[in-house]
Short mmCIF file of C-alpha atoms in Angstrom, two decimals:
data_model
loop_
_atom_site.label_atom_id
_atom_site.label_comp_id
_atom_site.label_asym_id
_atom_site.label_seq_id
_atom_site.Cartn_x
_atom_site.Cartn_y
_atom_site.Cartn_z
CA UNK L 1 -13.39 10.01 6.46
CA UNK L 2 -12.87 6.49 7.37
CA UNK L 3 -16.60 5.11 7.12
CA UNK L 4 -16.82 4.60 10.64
CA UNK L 5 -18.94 7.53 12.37
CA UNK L 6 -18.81 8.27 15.87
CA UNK L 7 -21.18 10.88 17.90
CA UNK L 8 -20.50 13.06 19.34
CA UNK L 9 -17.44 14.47 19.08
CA UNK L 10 -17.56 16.04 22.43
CA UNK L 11 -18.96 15.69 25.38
CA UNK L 12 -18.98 17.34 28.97
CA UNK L 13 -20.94 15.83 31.84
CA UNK L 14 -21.28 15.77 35.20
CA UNK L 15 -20.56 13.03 37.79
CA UNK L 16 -22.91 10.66 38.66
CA UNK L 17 -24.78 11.25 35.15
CA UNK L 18 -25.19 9.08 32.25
CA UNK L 19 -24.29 9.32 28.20
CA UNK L 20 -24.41 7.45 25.22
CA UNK L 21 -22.24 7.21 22.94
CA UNK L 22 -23.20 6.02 19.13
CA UNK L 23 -20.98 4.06 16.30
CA UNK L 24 -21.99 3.73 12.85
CA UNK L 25 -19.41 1.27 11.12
CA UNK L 26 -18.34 1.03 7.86
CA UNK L 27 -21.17 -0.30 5.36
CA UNK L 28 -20.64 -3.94 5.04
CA UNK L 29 -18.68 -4.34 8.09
CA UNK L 30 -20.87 -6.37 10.83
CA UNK L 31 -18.56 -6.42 13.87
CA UNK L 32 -18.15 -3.63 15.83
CA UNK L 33 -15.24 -2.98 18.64
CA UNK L 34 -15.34 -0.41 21.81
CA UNK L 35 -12.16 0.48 22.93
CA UNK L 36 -11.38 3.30 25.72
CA UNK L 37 -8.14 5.85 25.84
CA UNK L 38 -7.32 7.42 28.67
CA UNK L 39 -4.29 8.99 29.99
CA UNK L 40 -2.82 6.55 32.77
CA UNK L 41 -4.53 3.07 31.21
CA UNK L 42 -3.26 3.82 27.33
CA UNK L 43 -5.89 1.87 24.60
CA UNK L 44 -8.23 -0.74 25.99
CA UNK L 45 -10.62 -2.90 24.69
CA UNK L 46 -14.67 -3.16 25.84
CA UNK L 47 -16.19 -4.81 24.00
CA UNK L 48 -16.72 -6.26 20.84
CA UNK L 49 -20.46 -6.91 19.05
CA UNK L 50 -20.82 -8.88 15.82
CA UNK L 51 -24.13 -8.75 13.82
CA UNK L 52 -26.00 -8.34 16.90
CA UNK L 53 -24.64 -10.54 19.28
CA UNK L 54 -21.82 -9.98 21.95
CA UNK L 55 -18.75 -11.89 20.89
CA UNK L 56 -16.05 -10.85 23.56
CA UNK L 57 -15.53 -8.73 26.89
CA UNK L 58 -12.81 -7.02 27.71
CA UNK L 59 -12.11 -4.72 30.89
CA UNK L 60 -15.56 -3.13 30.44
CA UNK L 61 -16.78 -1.72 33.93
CA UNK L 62 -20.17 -2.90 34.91
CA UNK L 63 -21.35 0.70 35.42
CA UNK L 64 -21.31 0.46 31.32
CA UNK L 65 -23.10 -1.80 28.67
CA UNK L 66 -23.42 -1.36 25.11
CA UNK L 67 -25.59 -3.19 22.21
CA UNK L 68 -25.37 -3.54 18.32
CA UNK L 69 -29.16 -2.95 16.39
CA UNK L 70 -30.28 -4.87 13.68
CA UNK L 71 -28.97 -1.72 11.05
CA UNK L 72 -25.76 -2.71 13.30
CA UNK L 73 -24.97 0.20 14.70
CA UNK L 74 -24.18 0.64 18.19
CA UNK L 75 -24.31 2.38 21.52
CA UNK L 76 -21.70 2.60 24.57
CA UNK L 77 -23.87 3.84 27.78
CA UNK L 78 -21.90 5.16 30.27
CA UNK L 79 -24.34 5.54 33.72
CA UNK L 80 -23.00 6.83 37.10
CA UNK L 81 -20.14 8.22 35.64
CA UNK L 82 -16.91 8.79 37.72
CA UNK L 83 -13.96 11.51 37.19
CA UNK L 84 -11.90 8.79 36.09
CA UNK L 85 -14.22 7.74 32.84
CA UNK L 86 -12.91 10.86 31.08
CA UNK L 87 -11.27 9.37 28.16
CA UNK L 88 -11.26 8.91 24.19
CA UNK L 89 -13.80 6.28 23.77
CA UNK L 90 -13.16 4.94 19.82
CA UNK L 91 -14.97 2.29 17.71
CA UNK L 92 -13.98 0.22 15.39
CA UNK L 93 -15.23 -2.27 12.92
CA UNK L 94 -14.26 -4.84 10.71
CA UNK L 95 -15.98 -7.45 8.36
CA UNK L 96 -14.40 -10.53 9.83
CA UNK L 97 -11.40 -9.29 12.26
CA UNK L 98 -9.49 -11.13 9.92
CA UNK L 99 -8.38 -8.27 7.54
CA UNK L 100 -7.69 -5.23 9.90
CA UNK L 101 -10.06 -2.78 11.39
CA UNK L 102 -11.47 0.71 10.77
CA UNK L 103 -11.33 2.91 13.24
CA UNK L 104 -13.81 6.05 13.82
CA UNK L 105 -12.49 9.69 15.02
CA UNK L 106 -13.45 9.01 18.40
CA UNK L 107 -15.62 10.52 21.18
CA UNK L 108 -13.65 12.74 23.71
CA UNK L 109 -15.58 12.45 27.00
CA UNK L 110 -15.39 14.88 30.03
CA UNK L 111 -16.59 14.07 33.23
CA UNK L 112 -16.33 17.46 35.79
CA UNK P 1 4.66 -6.96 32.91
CA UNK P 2 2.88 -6.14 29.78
CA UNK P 3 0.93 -8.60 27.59
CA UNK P 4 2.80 -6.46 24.37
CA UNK P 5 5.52 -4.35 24.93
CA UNK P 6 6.89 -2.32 22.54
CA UNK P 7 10.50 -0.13 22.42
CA UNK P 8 11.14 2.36 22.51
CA UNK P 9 8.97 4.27 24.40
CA UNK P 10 10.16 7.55 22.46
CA UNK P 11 11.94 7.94 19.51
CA UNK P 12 13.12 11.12 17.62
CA UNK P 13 15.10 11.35 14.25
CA UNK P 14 16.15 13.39 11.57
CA UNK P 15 14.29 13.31 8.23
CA UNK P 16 15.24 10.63 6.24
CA UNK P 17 16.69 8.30 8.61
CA UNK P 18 15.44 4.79 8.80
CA UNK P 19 13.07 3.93 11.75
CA UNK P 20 12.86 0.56 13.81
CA UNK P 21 9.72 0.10 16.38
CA UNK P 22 9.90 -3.15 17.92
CA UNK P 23 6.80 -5.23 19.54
CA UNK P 24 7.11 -8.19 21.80
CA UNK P 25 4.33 -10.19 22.92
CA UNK P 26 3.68 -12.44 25.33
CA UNK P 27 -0.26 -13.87 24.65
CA UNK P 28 -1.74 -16.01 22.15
CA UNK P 29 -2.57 -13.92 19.09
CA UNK P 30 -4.17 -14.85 15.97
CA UNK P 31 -2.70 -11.57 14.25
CA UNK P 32 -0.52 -8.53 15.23
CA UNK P 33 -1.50 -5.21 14.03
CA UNK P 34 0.81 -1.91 13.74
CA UNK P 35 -1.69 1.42 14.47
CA UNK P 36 -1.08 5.08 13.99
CA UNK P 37 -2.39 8.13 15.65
CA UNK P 38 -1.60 11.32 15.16
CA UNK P 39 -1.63 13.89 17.22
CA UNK P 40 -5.45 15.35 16.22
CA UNK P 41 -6.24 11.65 18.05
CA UNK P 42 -7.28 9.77 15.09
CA UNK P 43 -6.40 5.97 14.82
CA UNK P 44 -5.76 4.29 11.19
CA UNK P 45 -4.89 0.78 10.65
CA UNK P 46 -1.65 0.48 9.12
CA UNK P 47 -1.36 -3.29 9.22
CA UNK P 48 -2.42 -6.99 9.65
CA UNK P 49 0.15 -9.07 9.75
CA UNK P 50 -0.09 -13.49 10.92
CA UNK P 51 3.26 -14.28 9.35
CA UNK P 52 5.88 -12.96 7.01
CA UNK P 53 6.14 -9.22 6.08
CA UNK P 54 4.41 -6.61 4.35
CA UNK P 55 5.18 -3.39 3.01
CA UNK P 56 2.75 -0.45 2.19
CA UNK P 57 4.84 3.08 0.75
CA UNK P 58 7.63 3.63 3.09
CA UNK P 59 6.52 1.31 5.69
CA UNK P 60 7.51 -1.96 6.20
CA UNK P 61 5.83 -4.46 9.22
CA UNK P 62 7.44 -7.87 9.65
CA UNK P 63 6.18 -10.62 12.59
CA UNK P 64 8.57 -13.49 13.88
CA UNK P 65 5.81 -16.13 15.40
CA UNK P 66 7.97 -18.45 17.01
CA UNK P 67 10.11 -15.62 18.62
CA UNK P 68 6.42 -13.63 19.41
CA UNK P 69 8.53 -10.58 18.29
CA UNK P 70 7.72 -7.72 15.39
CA UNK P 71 8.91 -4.90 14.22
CA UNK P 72 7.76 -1.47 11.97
CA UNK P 73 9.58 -0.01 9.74
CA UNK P 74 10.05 3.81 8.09
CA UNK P 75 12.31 3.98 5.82
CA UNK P 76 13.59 7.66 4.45
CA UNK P 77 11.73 9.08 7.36
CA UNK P 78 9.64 12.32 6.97
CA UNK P 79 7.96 14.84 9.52
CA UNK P 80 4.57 14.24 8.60
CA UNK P 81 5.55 10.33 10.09
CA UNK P 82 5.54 11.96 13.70
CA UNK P 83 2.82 10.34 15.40
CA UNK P 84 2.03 7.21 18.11
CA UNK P 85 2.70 3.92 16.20
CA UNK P 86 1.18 1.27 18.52
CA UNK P 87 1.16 -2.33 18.17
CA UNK P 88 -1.70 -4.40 19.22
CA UNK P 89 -2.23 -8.78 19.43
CA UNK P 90 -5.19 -9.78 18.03
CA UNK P 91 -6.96 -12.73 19.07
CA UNK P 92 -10.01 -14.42 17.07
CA UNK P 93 -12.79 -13.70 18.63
CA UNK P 94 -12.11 -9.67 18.11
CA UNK P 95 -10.27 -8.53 21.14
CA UNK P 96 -7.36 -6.52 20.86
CA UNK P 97 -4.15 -5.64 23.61
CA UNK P 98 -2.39 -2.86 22.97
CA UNK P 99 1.20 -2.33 23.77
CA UNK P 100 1.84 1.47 25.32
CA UNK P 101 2.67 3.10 21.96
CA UNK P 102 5.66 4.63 20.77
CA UNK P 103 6.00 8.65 20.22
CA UNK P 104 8.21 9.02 16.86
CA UNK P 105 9.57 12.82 16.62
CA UNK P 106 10.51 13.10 12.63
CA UNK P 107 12.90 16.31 12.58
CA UNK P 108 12.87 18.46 9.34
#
């Protein structure tokens, strides 16, 4: 178990619907990191959220937006999703940036 | 062309042979990190690196800044090694780009 916790695990949806997908980082760590895996693109950052506030965008689509809550953890939405958002969406976080990161296990989404 | 590339693209040896991954890079980064994941699709951290070298076990991570060039190292190579090594550039603000992975193949 790293310390970071990602849910779900799993998840199967339709096109056109709309998930969320939660990070819990490691306790003490106040930045969090979205990154996407998929098949073609390889690992990709989002987005990256420290102690509430957006710190840096990456190729995040505008069909998705996430946040980070005052208990800092955070959500990914997802909304009119497409065939090609089926990926392994992973978190991350770190206290600083400065002394690595922590990844979770990841969240394996399906879009049929 | 690739912000970080890294070579080879697959690599497959015989236990206990010493490994070489190498990372180029072409952006600004304030640090250059080494990940694994295995095959289950977890990601760990291996290291940080913003100069110099580091070792951890068997492993071994060393960064050249003026040539933007940095390599991983295995030595006495094992099975349970096989996995994606990827290097990534870091930048300061938080975001990360990844090079395209390597897939090491650690024969028993």
């Amino acid at each position: 178990d790293s310390g970071v916790t990602q849910t779900p695990k799993h998840l199967i949806t339709a096109t056109g619907q709309r998930v969320t997908l939660r990070c819990s980082p490691r306790s003490g760590d106040l930045s969090v990191y979205w990154y996407q895996q998929s098949l073609d693109q390889g690992l990709q950052f989002l987005i990256h959220y420290y102690n509430g506030e957006e710190r840096a965008k990456g190729n995040i689509l505008e069909r998705f937006s996430a946040q980070q809550f005052p208990d800092l953890h955070s959500e990914l939405n997802l909304s009119s999703l497409e065939l090609g958002d089926s990926a392994l969406y992973f978190c991350a976080s770190s206290t600083t940036g400065r002394y690595g990161y922590t990844f979770g296990s990841g969240t394996r989404l399906t879009v049929v | 062309k690739n912000e970080v590339e890294q070579s080879p693209q697959n690599l497959t040896a015989q236990e206990g042979e010493f490994i070489t991954i190498n990372c180029s890079y072409s952006v600004g980064i304030s640090a250059l990190h080494w990940l694994q994941q295995h095959p289950g699709g977890g990601i760990v951290s291996l290291f940080m690196l913003s100069s110099g070298k580091k070792k951890h076990g068997r492993l071994i991570a060393t960064i050249n800044i003026q040539e933007k060039h940095s390599s991983l190292h295995i030595t006495a190579s094992h099975p349970r090694d096989s996995a994606v090594y990827i290097c990534s550039g870091g930048t300061s603000y938080g975001k990360l780009t990844f090079g395209q992975g390597t897939i090491l193949t650690v024969h028993p």
